[in-house]
Short mmCIF file of C-alpha atoms in Angstrom, two decimals:
data_model
loop_
_atom_site.label_atom_id
_atom_site.label_comp_id
_atom_site.label_asym_id
_atom_site.label_seq_id
_atom_site.Cartn_x
_atom_site.Cartn_y
_atom_site.Cartn_z
CA UNK A 300 -0.20 -0.11 0.00
CA UNK A 301 2.86 2.33 0.72
CA UNK A 302 4.22 1.95 -2.69
CA UNK A 303 0.87 2.53 -4.04
CA UNK A 304 0.53 5.49 -2.11
CA UNK A 305 4.28 6.82 -3.11
CA UNK A 306 3.14 6.25 -7.02
CA UNK A 307 0.01 8.08 -7.07
CA UNK A 308 1.47 10.97 -4.93
CA UNK A 309 4.08 11.47 -7.73
CA UNK A 310 1.33 11.01 -10.35
CA UNK A 311 -0.42 14.08 -8.98
CA UNK A 312 2.32 16.19 -8.21
CA UNK A 313 3.27 15.89 -11.81
CA UNK A 314 0.09 16.31 -12.65
CA UNK A 315 -0.31 19.59 -10.76
CA UNK A 316 3.17 20.67 -12.48
CA UNK A 317 2.45 19.80 -15.98
CA UNK A 318 -1.26 18.34 -16.95
CA UNK A 319 -3.23 21.04 -15.26
CA UNK A 320 -1.23 24.26 -16.12
CA UNK A 321 -3.10 27.37 -17.06
CA UNK A 322 -0.44 28.18 -19.61
CA UNK A 323 -1.04 28.20 -23.05
CA UNK A 324 2.11 27.71 -25.65
CA UNK A 325 2.13 30.38 -28.28
CA UNK A 326 5.07 29.66 -29.75
CA UNK A 327 9.02 28.30 -29.37
CA UNK A 328 11.08 30.75 -29.09
CA UNK A 329 13.95 30.95 -32.28
CA UNK A 330 16.98 29.16 -31.32
CA UNK A 331 18.78 32.39 -31.61
CA UNK A 332 17.37 33.66 -28.61
CA UNK A 333 18.70 31.33 -25.69
CA UNK A 334 18.42 33.68 -23.16
CA UNK A 335 15.56 35.90 -23.07
CA UNK A 336 15.19 38.31 -20.16
CA UNK A 337 12.56 40.61 -21.22
CA UNK A 338 9.54 41.31 -23.25
CA UNK A 339 7.08 44.06 -24.34
CA UNK A 340 3.94 44.24 -26.46
CA UNK A 341 3.52 46.61 -29.28
CA UNK A 342 -0.20 45.87 -29.87
CA UNK A 343 0.01 48.28 -33.14
CA UNK A 344 2.70 46.28 -35.11
CA UNK A 345 1.46 42.72 -32.90
CA UNK A 346 5.24 42.26 -32.28
CA UNK A 347 6.63 41.02 -29.12
CA UNK A 348 9.72 42.83 -28.50
CA UNK A 349 12.60 40.86 -26.55
CA UNK A 350 16.27 41.43 -25.22
CA UNK A 351 18.55 38.86 -23.52
CA UNK A 352 20.85 39.13 -20.54
CA UNK A 353 24.49 39.31 -19.90
CA UNK A 354 26.78 38.04 -22.58
CA UNK A 355 24.21 38.38 -25.67
CA UNK A 356 24.17 41.12 -27.97
CA UNK A 357 23.24 44.82 -27.31
CA UNK A 358 19.82 44.28 -29.94
CA UNK A 359 16.61 44.03 -29.19
CA UNK A 360 14.27 41.64 -31.46
CA UNK A 361 10.78 42.02 -32.83
CA UNK A 362 9.14 38.64 -33.08
CA UNK A 363 5.60 38.08 -34.35
CA UNK A 364 3.20 35.88 -32.91
CA UNK A 365 4.30 32.83 -34.90
CA UNK A 366 7.43 33.17 -33.57
CA UNK A 367 9.56 34.61 -36.31
CA UNK A 368 12.22 37.48 -35.79
CA UNK A 369 10.80 40.32 -38.11
CA UNK A 370 13.01 43.01 -36.85
CA UNK A 371 16.52 43.09 -35.31
CA UNK A 372 17.89 46.38 -33.77
CA UNK A 373 21.12 46.96 -32.56
CA UNK A 374 21.69 49.53 -29.97
CA UNK A 375 25.05 51.22 -30.67
CA UNK A 376 27.14 52.82 -27.97
CA UNK A 377 26.00 50.48 -25.57
CA UNK A 378 27.21 47.59 -23.45
CA UNK A 379 24.88 44.79 -22.67
CA UNK A 380 26.51 44.45 -19.08
CA UNK A 381 23.45 42.53 -17.62
CA UNK A 382 20.03 43.60 -19.85
CA UNK A 383 17.47 42.21 -17.41
CA UNK A 384 14.04 44.05 -19.05
CA UNK A 385 12.63 45.85 -21.54
CA UNK A 386 9.37 48.20 -21.43
CA UNK A 387 7.30 50.86 -23.23
CA UNK A 388 5.40 54.06 -22.05
CA UNK A 389 2.21 55.48 -23.67
CA UNK A 390 3.93 57.02 -26.33
CA UNK A 391 5.59 54.00 -27.69
CA UNK A 392 9.19 54.62 -26.66
CA UNK A 393 11.20 51.50 -25.29
CA UNK A 394 13.31 51.50 -22.40
CA UNK A 395 16.26 48.67 -21.75
CA UNK A 396 17.01 48.11 -18.28
CA UNK A 397 20.67 47.27 -17.45
CA UNK A 398 20.43 46.43 -14.15
CA UNK A 399 21.14 43.27 -13.52
CA UNK A 400 23.28 43.10 -10.30
CA UNK A 401 23.64 39.18 -9.28
CA UNK A 402 26.51 39.77 -7.01
CA UNK A 403 25.58 43.39 -5.81
CA UNK A 404 28.95 44.68 -6.94
CA UNK A 405 27.78 47.12 -9.83
CA UNK A 406 27.91 50.97 -9.62
CA UNK A 407 26.96 51.54 -13.18
CA UNK A 408 23.36 50.58 -13.25
CA UNK A 409 21.28 52.06 -16.02
CA UNK A 410 18.37 52.24 -18.30
CA UNK A 411 18.38 53.08 -21.80
CA UNK A 412 15.64 55.28 -23.96
CA UNK A 413 14.82 54.07 -27.55
CA UNK A 414 12.86 56.67 -29.36
CA UNK A 415 10.04 55.56 -31.25
CA UNK A 416 10.54 57.18 -34.32
CA UNK A 417 14.37 55.21 -34.63
CA UNK A 418 12.31 51.58 -34.44
CA UNK A 419 12.48 51.43 -38.16
CA UNK A 420 16.23 51.36 -38.36
CA UNK A 421 18.65 48.53 -37.70
CA UNK A 422 21.11 50.53 -35.71
CA UNK A 423 20.05 53.43 -33.25
CA UNK A 424 21.79 55.44 -30.50
CA UNK A 425 19.81 55.76 -27.13
CA UNK A 426 17.96 59.02 -26.95
CA UNK A 427 19.34 59.26 -23.36
CA UNK A 428 20.66 57.42 -20.68
CA UNK A 429 19.35 57.17 -16.98
CA UNK A 430 21.77 56.52 -14.28
CA UNK A 431 21.25 55.70 -10.87
CA UNK A 432 22.11 54.12 -7.62
CA UNK A 433 20.23 52.70 -4.07
CA UNK A 434 21.15 55.02 -1.18
CA UNK A 435 20.34 52.26 1.01
CA UNK A 436 23.18 50.37 -0.24
CA UNK A 437 26.32 50.96 1.39
CA UNK A 438 28.39 48.23 0.33
CA UNK A 439 29.56 46.66 -2.45
CA UNK A 440 29.16 43.90 -2.34
CA UNK A 441 26.66 44.16 0.99
CA UNK A 442 26.70 41.09 3.48
CA UNK A 443 25.52 37.82 1.97
CA UNK A 444 22.39 38.52 4.17
CA UNK A 445 21.79 42.30 2.55
CA UNK A 446 21.91 40.99 -1.47
CA UNK A 447 18.53 42.97 -1.91
CA UNK A 448 20.00 45.10 -4.92
CA UNK A 449 19.37 43.12 -8.31
CA UNK A 450 16.62 43.58 -10.39
CA UNK A 451 15.03 41.75 -13.03
CA UNK A 452 11.61 43.69 -13.77
CA UNK A 453 10.83 47.08 -14.30
CA UNK A 454 7.89 49.36 -15.93
CA UNK A 455 7.39 52.79 -16.70
CA UNK A 456 4.45 54.75 -15.32
CA UNK A 457 3.22 58.33 -15.40
CA UNK A 458 7.06 59.33 -16.25
CA UNK A 459 8.55 57.38 -13.83
CA UNK A 460 10.26 53.83 -13.68
CA UNK A 461 9.16 51.04 -10.79
CA UNK A 462 11.96 48.71 -10.23
CA UNK A 463 11.11 45.21 -8.41
CA UNK A 464 14.12 43.59 -6.92
CA UNK A 465 15.40 39.97 -6.81
CA UNK A 466 16.49 39.20 -3.37
CA UNK A 467 19.68 37.24 -3.29
CA UNK A 468 20.19 37.22 0.40
CA UNK A 469 21.57 34.20 2.45
CA UNK A 470 18.33 33.28 4.42
CA UNK A 471 16.03 34.02 1.47
CA UNK A 472 12.26 35.09 2.89
CA UNK A 473 11.02 36.25 -0.05
CA UNK A 474 11.40 40.43 0.64
CA UNK A 475 11.26 42.42 -2.58
CA UNK A 476 12.01 46.32 -2.41
CA UNK A 477 10.33 48.74 -4.93
CA UNK A 478 12.18 51.75 -6.27
CA UNK A 479 11.06 54.46 -8.32
CA UNK A 480 13.29 56.58 -10.73
CA UNK A 481 12.16 59.32 -12.83
CA UNK A 482 12.02 59.01 -16.59
CA UNK A 483 14.81 61.80 -17.07
CA UNK A 484 18.35 61.89 -18.56
CA UNK A 485 20.80 62.12 -16.13
CA UNK A 486 22.13 60.79 -12.41
CA UNK A 487 19.61 59.88 -9.99
CA UNK A 488 18.82 58.37 -6.40
CA UNK A 489 16.26 55.85 -6.58
CA UNK A 490 13.52 56.27 -4.27
CA UNK A 491 12.35 53.36 -2.02
CA UNK A 492 8.53 53.16 -1.85
CA UNK A 493 8.14 49.92 0.31
CA UNK A 494 8.54 46.22 0.03
CA UNK A 495 6.94 43.20 0.31
CA UNK A 496 7.27 39.43 0.70
CA UNK A 497 6.45 36.42 -2.10
CA UNK A 498 7.44 33.26 -0.11
CA UNK A 499 10.11 31.91 1.50
CA UNK A 500 11.47 29.18 -1.27
CA UNK A 501 14.00 31.09 -3.70
CA UNK A 502 13.32 28.78 -6.66
CA UNK A 503 9.84 29.29 -6.76
CA UNK A 504 9.59 33.01 -5.08
CA UNK A 505 12.48 35.18 -6.51
CA UNK A 506 11.24 38.16 -9.14
CA UNK A 507 12.26 37.96 -12.43
CA UNK A 508 10.06 40.13 -14.45
CA UNK A 509 7.43 43.08 -13.64
CA UNK A 510 4.71 44.60 -15.62
CA UNK A 511 1.95 47.15 -15.68
CA UNK A 512 -1.59 46.63 -17.80
CA UNK A 513 -2.17 48.73 -20.57
CA UNK A 514 -5.31 50.60 -18.18
CA UNK A 515 -2.71 51.07 -15.71
CA UNK A 516 -5.24 49.09 -13.15
CA UNK A 517 -2.73 46.09 -12.43
CA UNK A 518 0.80 45.41 -11.70
CA UNK A 519 1.81 41.86 -11.76
CA UNK A 520 5.60 40.28 -11.16
CA UNK A 521 6.81 37.09 -12.17
CA UNK A 522 8.55 34.19 -10.53
CA UNK A 523 9.00 30.49 -11.94
CA UNK A 524 6.15 29.29 -11.09
CA UNK A 525 3.70 32.49 -9.79
CA UNK A 526 2.36 35.47 -10.92
CA UNK A 527 1.59 37.87 -8.11
CA UNK A 528 -0.62 40.76 -8.89
CA UNK A 529 -1.57 44.04 -7.11
CA UNK A 530 -5.05 45.66 -7.66
CA UNK A 531 -7.18 48.44 -6.66
CA UNK A 532 -4.46 50.84 -5.50
CA UNK A 533 -4.51 54.39 -6.04
CA UNK A 534 -1.85 56.67 -7.75
CA UNK A 535 1.64 54.72 -7.49
CA UNK A 536 0.85 52.99 -4.27
CA UNK A 537 0.71 49.46 -5.75
CA UNK A 538 1.40 47.64 -2.52
CA UNK A 539 -1.43 49.38 -0.81
CA UNK A 540 -3.47 47.67 -3.47
CA UNK A 541 -4.99 43.98 -3.06
CA UNK A 542 -2.77 41.15 -3.58
CA UNK A 543 -3.05 37.74 -4.95
CA UNK A 544 -1.08 35.18 -5.76
CA UNK A 545 -1.69 32.82 -8.33
CA UNK A 546 -0.17 29.65 -9.11
CA UNK A 547 1.04 28.90 -12.79
CA UNK A 548 1.20 24.85 -12.09
CA UNK A 549 3.99 25.09 -14.19
CA UNK A 550 7.70 25.16 -13.17
CA UNK A 551 10.49 26.79 -15.51
CA UNK A 552 13.20 29.36 -15.84
CA UNK A 553 10.24 31.83 -16.62
CA UNK A 554 12.28 35.19 -17.04
CA UNK A 555 9.97 37.69 -19.13
CA UNK A 556 6.52 38.89 -18.63
CA UNK A 557 4.11 41.79 -20.38
CA UNK A 558 0.76 42.53 -20.91
CA UNK A 559 -0.99 41.60 -24.41
CA UNK A 560 -4.47 43.51 -23.34
CA UNK A 561 -5.67 44.23 -19.74
CA UNK A 562 -6.30 40.57 -18.70
CA UNK A 563 -3.94 38.65 -20.63
CA UNK A 564 -0.31 38.04 -20.12
CA UNK A 565 2.63 36.81 -22.19
CA UNK A 566 4.96 34.77 -20.59
CA UNK A 567 8.59 33.56 -21.60
CA UNK A 568 10.83 30.99 -20.39
CA UNK A 569 14.66 30.48 -21.17
CA UNK A 570 15.43 27.05 -22.74
CA UNK A 571 17.33 24.58 -20.19
CA UNK A 572 18.21 21.35 -21.89
CA UNK A 573 15.03 20.25 -23.63
CA UNK A 574 12.84 22.19 -21.49
CA UNK A 575 11.56 25.61 -22.04
CA UNK A 576 12.47 28.20 -24.44
CA UNK A 577 8.77 29.26 -25.22
CA UNK A 578 6.24 32.32 -25.01
CA UNK A 579 3.20 31.32 -23.53
CA UNK A 580 -0.29 33.42 -22.83
CA UNK A 581 -2.60 33.00 -19.80
CA UNK A 582 -5.43 34.80 -18.78
CA UNK A 583 -5.56 36.48 -15.60
CA UNK A 584 -9.53 36.11 -14.55
CA UNK A 585 -9.01 32.27 -15.15
CA UNK A 586 -6.06 32.24 -12.87
CA UNK A 587 -8.24 33.99 -10.40
CA UNK A 588 -11.08 31.56 -10.56
CA UNK A 589 -8.55 28.97 -9.83
CA UNK A 590 -6.84 30.39 -7.20
#
């Protein structure tokens, strides 16, 4: 009986991880893109724009919804130190977040603006560069128990950027900081807006991307198997809104999330051996009914 029970437990676990996932696979990413770390969606062109992180080209890629790269734009006079996310503003300008900081050593954190009018070119220069620091970080790197200054997710909202930190501290407890930086060329001190907790298992609870809905009413952050959503907030007090954790029932190295519309997300994961390397969509309303 014990053997039967163990077998049934394994079957149920695998079913939760694979058979009953809420994700719908849209396409497999082109083989050229092995380490997609950020996505943003342009509803006018119907293209998903992607970038890759450290060690890859200083370029962004426009991918159609069948998985074909239609546009490649090299971003001149930049280095891909660790590009971790890409976002858009209401006018259609793009922003590249070069703020990956795994070891919390960097003093060259930056965001690049790519003007909408330049997106038809194959090689462009950033319109401007935003440099910033976290005032709370005093040491580079801090103690292993205070590695709070890596970021993999951000978005632009009313002429400001909002960055959600990825906790890499020893004794991980799911704490994430939210920082605000003005969308303005030059050097800035990031402003700490608050903090919240995901959960206490690093592989399931470390934040890898963030996005805001087109109507500005929902904020989501992504982990390897969850969406954490904030709603019913006022102005930019996102953390004072209603917080809901939505299980995806699908574990992979998910690195990027963006809104297709006000209720649908696109999610991308990295290819690990023979798993992942896909773009999925998922409906938030459907997720909420299952939570």
